[in-house]
Coordinates of C-alpha atoms in Angstrom, one line a residue:
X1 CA -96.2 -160.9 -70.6
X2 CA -95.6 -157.2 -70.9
X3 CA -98.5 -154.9 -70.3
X4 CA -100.3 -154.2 -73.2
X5 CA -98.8 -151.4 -75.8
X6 CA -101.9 -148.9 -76.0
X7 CA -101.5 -148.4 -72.8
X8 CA -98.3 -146.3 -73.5
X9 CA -100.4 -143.7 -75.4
X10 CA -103.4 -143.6 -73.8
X11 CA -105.0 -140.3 -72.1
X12 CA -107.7 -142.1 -69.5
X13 CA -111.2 -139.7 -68.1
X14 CA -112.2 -141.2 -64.7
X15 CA -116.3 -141.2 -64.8
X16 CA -118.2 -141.6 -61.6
X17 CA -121.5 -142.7 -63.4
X18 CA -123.7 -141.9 -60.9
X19 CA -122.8 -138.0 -61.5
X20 CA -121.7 -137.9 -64.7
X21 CA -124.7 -137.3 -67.0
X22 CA -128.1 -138.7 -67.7
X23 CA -129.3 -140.3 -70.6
X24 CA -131.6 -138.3 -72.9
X25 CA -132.8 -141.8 -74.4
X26 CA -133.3 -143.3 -70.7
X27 CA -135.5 -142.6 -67.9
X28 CA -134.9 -145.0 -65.2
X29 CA -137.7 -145.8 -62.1
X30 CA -137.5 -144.1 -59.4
X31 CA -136.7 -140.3 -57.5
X32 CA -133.5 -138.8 -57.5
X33 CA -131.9 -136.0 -56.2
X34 CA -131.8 -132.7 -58.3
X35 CA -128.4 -132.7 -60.6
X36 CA -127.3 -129.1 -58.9
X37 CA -128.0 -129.9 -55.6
X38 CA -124.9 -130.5 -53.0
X39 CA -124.7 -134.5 -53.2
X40 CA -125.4 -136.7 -50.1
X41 CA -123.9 -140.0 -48.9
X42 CA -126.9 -142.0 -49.6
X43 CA -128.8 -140.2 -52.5
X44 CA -128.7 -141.2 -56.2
X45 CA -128.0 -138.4 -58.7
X46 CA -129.3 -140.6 -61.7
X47 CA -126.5 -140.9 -64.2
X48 CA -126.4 -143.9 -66.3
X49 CA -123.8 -145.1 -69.3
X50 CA -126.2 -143.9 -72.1
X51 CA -125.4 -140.6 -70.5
X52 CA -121.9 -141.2 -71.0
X53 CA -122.3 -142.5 -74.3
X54 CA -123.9 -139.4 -75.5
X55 CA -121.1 -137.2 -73.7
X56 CA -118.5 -139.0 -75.9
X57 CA -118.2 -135.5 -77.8
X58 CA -117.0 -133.7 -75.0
X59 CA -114.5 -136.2 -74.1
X60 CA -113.2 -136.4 -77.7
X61 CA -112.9 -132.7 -77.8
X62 CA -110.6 -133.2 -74.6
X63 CA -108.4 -135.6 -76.1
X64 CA -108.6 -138.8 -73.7
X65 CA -108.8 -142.2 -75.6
X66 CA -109.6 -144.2 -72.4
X67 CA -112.3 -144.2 -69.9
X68 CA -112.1 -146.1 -66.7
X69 CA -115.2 -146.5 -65.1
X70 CA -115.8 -147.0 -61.4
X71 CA -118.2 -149.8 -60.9
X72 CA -121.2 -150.4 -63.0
X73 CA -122.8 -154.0 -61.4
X74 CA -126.6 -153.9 -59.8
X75 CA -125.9 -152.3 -56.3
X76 CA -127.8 -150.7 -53.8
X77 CA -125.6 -147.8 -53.3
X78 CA -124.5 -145.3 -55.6
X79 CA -121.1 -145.5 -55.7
X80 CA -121.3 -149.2 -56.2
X81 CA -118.7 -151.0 -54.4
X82 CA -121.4 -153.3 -52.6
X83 CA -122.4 -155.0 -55.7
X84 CA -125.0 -157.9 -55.3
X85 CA -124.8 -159.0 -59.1
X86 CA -121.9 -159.1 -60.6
X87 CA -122.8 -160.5 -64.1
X88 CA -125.1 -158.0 -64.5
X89 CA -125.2 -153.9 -65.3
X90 CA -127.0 -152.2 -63.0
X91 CA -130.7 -151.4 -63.9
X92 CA -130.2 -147.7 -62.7
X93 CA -127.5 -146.7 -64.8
X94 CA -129.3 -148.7 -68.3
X95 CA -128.3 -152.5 -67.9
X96 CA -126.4 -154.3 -69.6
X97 CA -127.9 -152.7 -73.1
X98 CA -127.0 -149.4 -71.7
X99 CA -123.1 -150.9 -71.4
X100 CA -123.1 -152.4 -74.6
X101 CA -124.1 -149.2 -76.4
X102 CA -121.1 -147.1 -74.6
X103 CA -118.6 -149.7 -75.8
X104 CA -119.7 -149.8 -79.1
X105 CA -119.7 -146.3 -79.2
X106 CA -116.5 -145.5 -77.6
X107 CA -114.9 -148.6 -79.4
X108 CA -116.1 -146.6 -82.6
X109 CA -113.8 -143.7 -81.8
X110 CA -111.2 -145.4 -80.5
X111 CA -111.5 -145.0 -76.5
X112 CA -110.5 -148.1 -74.8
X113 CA -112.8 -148.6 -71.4
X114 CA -111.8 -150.5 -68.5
X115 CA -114.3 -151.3 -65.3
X116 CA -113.7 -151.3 -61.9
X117 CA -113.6 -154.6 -60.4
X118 CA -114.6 -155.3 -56.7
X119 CA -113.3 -158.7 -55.9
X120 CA -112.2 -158.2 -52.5
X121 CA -115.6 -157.8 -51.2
X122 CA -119.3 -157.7 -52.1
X123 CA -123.0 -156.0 -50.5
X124 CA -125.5 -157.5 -48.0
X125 CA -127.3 -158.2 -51.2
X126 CA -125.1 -160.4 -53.1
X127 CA -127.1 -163.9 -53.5
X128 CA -125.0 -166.1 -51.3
X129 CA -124.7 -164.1 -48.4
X130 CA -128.5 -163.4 -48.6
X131 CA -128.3 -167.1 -48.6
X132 CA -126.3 -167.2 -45.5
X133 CA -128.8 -164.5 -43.8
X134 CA -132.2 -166.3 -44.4
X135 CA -130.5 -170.2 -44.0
X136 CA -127.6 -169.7 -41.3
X137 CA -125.0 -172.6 -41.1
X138 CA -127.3 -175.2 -43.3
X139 CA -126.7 -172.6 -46.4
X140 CA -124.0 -174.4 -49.3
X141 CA -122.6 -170.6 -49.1
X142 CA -121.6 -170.7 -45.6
X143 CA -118.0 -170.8 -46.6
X144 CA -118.2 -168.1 -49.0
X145 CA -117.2 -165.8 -46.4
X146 CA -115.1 -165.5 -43.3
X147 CA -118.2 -166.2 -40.8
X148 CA -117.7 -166.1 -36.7
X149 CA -120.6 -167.2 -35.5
X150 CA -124.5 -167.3 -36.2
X151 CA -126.6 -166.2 -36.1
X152 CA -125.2 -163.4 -38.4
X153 CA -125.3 -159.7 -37.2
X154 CA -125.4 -157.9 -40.0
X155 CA -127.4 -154.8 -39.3
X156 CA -126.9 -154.2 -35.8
X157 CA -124.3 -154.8 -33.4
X158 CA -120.4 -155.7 -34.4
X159 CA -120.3 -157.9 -37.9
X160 CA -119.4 -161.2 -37.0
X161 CA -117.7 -162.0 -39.9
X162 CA -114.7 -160.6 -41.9
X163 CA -115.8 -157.2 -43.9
X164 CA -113.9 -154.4 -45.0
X165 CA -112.7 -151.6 -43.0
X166 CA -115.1 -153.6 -40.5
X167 CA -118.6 -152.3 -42.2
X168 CA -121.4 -155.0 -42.1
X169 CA -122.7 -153.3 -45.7
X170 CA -119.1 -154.9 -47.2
X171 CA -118.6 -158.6 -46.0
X172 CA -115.3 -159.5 -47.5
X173 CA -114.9 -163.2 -49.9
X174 CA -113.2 -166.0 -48.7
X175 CA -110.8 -166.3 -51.9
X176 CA -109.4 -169.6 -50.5
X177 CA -112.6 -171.0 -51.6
X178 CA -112.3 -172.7 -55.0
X179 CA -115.8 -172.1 -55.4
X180 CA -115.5 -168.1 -54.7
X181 CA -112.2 -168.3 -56.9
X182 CA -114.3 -169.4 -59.7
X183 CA -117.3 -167.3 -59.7
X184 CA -114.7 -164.3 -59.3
X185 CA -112.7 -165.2 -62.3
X186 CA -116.0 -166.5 -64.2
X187 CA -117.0 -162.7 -63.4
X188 CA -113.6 -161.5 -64.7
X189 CA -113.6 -163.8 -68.1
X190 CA -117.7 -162.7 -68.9
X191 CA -117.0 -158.9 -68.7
X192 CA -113.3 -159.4 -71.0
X193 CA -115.7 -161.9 -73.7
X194 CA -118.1 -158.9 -73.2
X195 CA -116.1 -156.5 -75.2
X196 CA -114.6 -154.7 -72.3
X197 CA -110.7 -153.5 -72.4
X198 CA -109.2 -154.1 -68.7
X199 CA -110.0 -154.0 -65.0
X200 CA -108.9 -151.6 -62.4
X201 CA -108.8 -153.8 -59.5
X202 CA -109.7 -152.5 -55.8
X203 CA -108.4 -152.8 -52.8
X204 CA -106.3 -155.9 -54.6
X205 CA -103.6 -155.8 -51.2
X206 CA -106.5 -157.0 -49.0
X207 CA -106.7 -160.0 -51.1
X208 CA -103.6 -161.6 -49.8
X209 CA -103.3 -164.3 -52.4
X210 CA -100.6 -164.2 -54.8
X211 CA -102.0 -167.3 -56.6
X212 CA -104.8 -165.6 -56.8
X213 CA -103.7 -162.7 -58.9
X214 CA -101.5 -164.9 -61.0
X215 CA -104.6 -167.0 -62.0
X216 CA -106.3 -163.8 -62.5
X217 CA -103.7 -162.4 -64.9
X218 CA -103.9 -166.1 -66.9
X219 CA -107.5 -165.8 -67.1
X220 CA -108.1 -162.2 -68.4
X221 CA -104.8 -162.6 -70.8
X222 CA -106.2 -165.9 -72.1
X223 CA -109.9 -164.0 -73.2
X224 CA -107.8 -161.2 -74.0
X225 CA -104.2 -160.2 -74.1
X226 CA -104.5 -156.4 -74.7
X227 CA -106.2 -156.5 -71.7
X228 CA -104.8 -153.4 -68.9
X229 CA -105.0 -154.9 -65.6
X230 CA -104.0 -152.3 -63.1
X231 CA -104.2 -152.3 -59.0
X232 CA -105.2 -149.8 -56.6
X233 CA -102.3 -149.8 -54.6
X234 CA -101.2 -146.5 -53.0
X235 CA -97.8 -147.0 -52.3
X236 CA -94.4 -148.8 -53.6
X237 CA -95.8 -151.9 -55.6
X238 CA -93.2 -154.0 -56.8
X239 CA -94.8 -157.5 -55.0
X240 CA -97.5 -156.9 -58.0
X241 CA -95.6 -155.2 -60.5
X242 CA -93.4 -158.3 -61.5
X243 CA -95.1 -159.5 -64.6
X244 CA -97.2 -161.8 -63.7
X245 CA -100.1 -160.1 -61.9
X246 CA -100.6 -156.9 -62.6
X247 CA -99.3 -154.7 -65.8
X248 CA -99.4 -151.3 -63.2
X249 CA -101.1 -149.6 -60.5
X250 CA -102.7 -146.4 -60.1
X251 CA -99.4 -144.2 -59.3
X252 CA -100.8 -142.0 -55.5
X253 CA -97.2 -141.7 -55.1
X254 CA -97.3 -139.1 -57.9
X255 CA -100.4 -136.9 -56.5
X256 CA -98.5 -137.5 -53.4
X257 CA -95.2 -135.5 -54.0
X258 CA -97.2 -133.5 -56.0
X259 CA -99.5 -131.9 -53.6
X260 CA -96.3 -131.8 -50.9
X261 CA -94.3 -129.6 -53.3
X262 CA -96.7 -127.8 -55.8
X263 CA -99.3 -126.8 -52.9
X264 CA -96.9 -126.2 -50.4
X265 CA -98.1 -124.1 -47.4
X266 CA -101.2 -123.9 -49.2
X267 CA -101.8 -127.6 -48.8
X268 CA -105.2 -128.0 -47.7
X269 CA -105.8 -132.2 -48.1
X270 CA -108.5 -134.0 -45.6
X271 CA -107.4 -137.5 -45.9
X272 CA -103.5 -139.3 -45.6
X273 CA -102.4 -140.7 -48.9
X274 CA -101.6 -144.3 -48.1
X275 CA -100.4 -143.0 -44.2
X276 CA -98.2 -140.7 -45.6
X277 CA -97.6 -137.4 -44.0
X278 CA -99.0 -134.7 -46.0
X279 CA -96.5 -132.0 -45.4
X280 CA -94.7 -129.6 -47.5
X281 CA -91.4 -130.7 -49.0
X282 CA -88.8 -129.0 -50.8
X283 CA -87.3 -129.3 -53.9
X284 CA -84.7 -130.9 -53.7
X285 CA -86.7 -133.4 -51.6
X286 CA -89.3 -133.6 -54.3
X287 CA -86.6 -134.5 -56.5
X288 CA -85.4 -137.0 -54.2
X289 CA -89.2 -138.6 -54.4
X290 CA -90.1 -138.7 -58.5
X291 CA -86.2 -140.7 -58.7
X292 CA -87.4 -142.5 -55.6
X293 CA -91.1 -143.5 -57.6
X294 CA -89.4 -144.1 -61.1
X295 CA -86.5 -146.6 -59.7
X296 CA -89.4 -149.0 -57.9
X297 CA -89.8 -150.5 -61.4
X298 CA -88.1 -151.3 -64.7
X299 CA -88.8 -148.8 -67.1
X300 CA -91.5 -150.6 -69.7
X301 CA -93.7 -150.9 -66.0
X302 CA -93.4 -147.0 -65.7
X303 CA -94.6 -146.4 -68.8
X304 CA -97.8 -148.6 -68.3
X305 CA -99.2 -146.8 -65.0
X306 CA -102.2 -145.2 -64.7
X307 CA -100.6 -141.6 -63.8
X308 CA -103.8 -140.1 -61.5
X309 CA -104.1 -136.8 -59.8
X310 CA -106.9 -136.6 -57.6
X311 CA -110.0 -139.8 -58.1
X312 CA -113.3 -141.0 -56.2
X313 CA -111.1 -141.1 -53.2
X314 CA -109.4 -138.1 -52.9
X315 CA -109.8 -134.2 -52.3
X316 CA -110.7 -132.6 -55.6
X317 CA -107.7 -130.7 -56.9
X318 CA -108.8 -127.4 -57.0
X319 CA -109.5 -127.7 -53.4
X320 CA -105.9 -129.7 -52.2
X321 CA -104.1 -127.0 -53.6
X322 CA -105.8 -124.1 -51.3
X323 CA -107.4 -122.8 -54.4
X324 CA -104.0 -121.3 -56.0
X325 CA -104.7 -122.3 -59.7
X326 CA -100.6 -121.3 -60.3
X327 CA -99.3 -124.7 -58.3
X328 CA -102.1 -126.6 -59.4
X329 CA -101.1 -125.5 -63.0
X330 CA -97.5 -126.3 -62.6
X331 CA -98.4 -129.7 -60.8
X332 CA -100.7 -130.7 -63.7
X333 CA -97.7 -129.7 -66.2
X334 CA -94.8 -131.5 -64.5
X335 CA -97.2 -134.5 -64.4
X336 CA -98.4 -134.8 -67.4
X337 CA -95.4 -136.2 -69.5
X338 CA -93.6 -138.2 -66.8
X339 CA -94.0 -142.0 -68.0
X340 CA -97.0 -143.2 -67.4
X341 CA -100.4 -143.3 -68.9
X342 CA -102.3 -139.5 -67.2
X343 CA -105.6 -140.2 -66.2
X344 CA -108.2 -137.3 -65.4
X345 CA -110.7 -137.9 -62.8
X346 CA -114.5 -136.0 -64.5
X347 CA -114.7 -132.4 -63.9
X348 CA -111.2 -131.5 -63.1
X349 CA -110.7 -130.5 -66.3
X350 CA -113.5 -128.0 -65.6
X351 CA -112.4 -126.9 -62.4
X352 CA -114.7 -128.4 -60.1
X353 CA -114.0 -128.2 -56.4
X354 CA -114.7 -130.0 -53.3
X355 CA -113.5 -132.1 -50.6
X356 CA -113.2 -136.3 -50.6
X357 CA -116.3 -136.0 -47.8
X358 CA -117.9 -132.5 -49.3
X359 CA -118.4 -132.5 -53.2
X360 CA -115.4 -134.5 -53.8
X361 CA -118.1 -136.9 -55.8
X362 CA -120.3 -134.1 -57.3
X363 CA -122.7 -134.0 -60.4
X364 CA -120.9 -132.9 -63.3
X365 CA -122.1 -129.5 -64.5
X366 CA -122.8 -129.5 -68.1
X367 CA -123.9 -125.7 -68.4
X368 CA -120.3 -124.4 -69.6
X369 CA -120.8 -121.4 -68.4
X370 CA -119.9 -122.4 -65.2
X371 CA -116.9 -123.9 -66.3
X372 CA -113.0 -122.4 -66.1
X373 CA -112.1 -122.4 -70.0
X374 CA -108.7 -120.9 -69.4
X375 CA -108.1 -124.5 -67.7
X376 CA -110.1 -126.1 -69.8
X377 CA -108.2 -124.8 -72.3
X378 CA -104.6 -126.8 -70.9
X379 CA -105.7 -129.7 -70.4
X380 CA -106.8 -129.8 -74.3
X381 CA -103.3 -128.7 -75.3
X382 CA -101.6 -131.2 -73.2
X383 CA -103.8 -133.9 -74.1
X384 CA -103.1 -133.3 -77.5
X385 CA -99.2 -132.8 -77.1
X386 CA -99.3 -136.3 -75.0
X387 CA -100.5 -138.1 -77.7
X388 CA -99.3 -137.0 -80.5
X389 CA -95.7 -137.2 -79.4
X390 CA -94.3 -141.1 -79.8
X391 CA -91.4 -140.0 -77.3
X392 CA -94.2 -139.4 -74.6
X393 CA -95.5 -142.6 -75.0
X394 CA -91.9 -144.7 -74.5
X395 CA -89.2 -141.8 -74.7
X396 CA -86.4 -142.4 -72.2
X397 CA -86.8 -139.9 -68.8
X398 CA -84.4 -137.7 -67.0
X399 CA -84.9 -135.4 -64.5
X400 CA -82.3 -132.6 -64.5
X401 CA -80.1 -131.4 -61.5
X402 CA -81.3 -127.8 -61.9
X403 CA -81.4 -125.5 -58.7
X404 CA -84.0 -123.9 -56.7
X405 CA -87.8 -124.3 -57.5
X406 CA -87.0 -124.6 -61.5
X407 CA -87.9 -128.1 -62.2
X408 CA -87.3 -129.7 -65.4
X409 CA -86.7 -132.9 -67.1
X410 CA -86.6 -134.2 -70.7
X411 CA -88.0 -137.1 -72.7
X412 CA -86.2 -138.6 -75.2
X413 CA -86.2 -140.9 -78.1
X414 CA -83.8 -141.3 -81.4
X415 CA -84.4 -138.2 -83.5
X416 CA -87.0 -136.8 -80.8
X417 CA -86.5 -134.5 -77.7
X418 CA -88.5 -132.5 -75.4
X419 CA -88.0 -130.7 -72.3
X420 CA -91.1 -130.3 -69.2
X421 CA -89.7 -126.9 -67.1
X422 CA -92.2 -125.3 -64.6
X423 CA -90.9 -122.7 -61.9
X424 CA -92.4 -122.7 -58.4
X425 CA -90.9 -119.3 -57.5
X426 CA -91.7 -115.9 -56.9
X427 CA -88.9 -114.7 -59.2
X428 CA -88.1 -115.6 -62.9
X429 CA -85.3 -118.1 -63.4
X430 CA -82.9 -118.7 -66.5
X431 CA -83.7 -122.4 -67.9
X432 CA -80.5 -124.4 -68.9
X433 CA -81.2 -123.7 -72.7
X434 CA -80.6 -121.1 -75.5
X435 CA -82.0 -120.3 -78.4
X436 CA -80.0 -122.3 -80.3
X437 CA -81.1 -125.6 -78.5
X438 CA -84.9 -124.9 -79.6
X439 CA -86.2 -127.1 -82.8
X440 CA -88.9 -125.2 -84.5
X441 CA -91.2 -122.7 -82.3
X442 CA -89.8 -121.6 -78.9
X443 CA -92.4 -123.8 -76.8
X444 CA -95.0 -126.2 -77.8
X445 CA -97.5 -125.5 -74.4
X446 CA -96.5 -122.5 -72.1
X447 CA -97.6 -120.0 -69.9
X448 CA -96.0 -117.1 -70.7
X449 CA -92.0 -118.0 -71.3
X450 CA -90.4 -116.4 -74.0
X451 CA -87.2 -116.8 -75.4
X452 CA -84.4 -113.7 -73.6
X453 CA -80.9 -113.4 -75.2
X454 CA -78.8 -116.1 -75.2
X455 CA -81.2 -118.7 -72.8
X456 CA -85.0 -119.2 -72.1
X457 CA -86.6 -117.4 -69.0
X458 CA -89.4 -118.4 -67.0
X459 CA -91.8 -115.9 -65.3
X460 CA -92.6 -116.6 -61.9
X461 CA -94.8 -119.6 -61.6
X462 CA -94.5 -120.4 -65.3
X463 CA -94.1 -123.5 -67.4
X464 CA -93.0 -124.5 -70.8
X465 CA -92.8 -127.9 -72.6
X466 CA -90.3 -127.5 -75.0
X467 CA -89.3 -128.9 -78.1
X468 CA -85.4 -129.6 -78.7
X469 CA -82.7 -130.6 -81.4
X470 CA -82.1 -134.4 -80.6

């Protein structure tokens, strides 16, 4: 089964609940930290899906048509990835009332919305290992989990028993259980019957359980078959990608060449992208990597994955790229019409800033003023090229042998033609078109390139998506 088709033309918005808005209509219990203030590992900035519903304006003015959420389930910490009830919304951010009024709301416009599914592991809180904690071995849960020994230690000393990344907060499922099996895909199947549109799947590798995924698939088709499934898997995929687990995976292969080309020497990244090195590349070993990402999977796969350039877990991209808004400019260009479905993680399109362990996960600022229109301002005009454009959706791709730090490549489909050029160079460059090759206007979304003589120039550090005659 392929992956579903409105994945091909969807623009996703990544939104971190916790910091993305609160709800005028809902005032949760409790003290949280002031919206401005610099955010802390622990603290709670209060953001809740009624605030997202009611942000839907802003989002439509952007263009996106897809939201992926990270995760939403009761949880004791703000980020949410040590849920303790996973059939229901967490409290905090409005319930499950609060999650059925976003997806009517964002169904209404046509925004798809996936959620964030942590299977691998849960919290301390989760009912059967509080189970374990208060009964030992006598609990019916005790093989839940990959247990050691008992008593367990799960608040001081080394966990005995499996967790993830070896924290006690995040013991990790035994998912050769039947019993965990079902409650997972019971969890899965509820969610899909609940109206929502897919699942972005963490950590899915540590899960090492093919059969698993393949009854997963089953499962979530079965309630729905336009659902997206779509791993978190930071490098080469194909053991998922065959058709009959997942329909894609979040593509960190792409912010990965990125960030080693675009940035450069002004690469400033805190964290390894799936153990890669982070060091400047050239061109022609860029090249070498966006063949090397597109010929890991047949070409209706490519199309289907989630095209990210910074998320939850990375540097903000203002910040990666040393603060030099020209490479991030041309990264965010050449990105955004290579196959794939681009996905922007909230406030980027602002310009927010910040490190993965310094304001990485920030509240979003809603007083515009203190927003970068200019920016702003591109990712609107891309957004609306991406979608309006059937050949960006499931037009052919080829990246041209061009020379030096111009870049360009074209997308193509019968009777449509476009070309994505952006020049990482001090100096201008001649692109391999004239005049005569243009359909219509000289450039649909440029810097500053204008047509010269017989060909098309590029100013240093420019970029133009052009149209062309098929």
């Amino acid at each position: 089964m392929a992956a579903p088709d409105w994945v091909r033309r969807a623009v996703f918005y990544q939104v971190f609940p916790d910091r993305f808005a609160r709800g005028e209509r809902f005032k949760p219990d409790g003290v949280f930290e002031s919206w401005d203030s610099p955010p802390t590992e622990l603290g709670f900035k209060g953001g809740d899906l009624y605030g997202v519903s009611e942000r839907l304006d802003h989002l439509g003015d952007l263009g996106v048509n897809a939201l992926y959420l990270n995760p939403i389930f009761q949880s004791p910490a703000n980020h949410r990835y040590h849920a303790s009830d996973y059939l229901q919304v967490d409290p905090v951010l409005g319930g499950d009332e609060a999650l059925r009024a976003l997806l009517d709301a964002a169904h209404a416009r046509g925004m798809r919305v996936v959620l964030d599914g942590v299977f691998n592991h849960c919290g301390r809180g989760f009912f059967p290992f509080v189970h374990l904690l208060e009964n030992g071995d006598a609990s019916p849960y005790r093989d839940w989990f990959h247990v050691r020994g008992w008593p367990l230690k799960a608040y001081e000393g080394t966990p005995n028993y499996a967790c993830w990344y070896n924290l006690g907060a995040l013991p990790k499922f035994n998912t050769a259980n039947p019993e965990v099996r079902r409650y997972l895909l019971r969890v899965a199947r509820h969610w899909l019957a609940f109206g929502v549109d897919g699942w972005r799947l963490d950590v899915p590798n540590e899960i090492d359980d093919d059969a698993f995924w393949r009854e997963f698939r089953t499962v979530c088709k079965g309630v729905n078959p336009e659902a997206y499934l779509v791993g978190e898997i930071w490098g080469e995929a194909k053991r998922w990608l065959q058709g009959d687990m997942f329909d894609a995976v979040m593509n960190y292969l792409l912010p990965a060449a990125c960030l080693r080309y675009f940035a450069g020497e002004k690469l400033r990244v805190t964290h390894e992208y799936g153990g890669r090195p982070m060091a400047p590349i050239d061109a022609a070993a860029f090249r070498s990597e966006v063949r090397a990402m597109l010929g890991h999977y047949p070409a209706a796969v490519n199309l289907a994955q989630m095209n990210i350039l910074t998320t939850h877990d990375t540097d903000r991209m203002r910040t990666a790229y040393g603060g030099d808004e020209r490479r991030m400019r041309l990264a965010l260009v050449f990105s955004f019409f290579v196959p794939g479905a681009p996905s922007v993680y909230y406030g980027e399109e602002v310009g927010l800033d910040g490190t993965l362990a310094h304001g990485a996960r920030a509240a979003m600022p809603w007083d515009d003023s203190r927003w970068d229109r200019e920016l702003l301002g591109l990712y609107r005009r891309l957004i609306r090229l991406r979608r309006t454009r059937p050949v960006f959706a499931s037009g052919d791709f080829e990246l041209l042998e061009t020379f030096g730090d111009l870049l360009a490549y074209e997308r193509r489909l019968p009777g449509e033609r476009f070309a994505v050029l952006v020049n990482r160079s001090d100096a201008p460059v001649r692109a391999p078109y004239s005049a005569e090759d243009l359909r219509g206007a000289a450039e649909t979304v440029s810097s500053k390139s204008h047509p010269l003589g017989s060909g098309l120039e590029l100013e240093p550090w420019g970029y133009s998506v052009l149209e062309l005659r098929p």
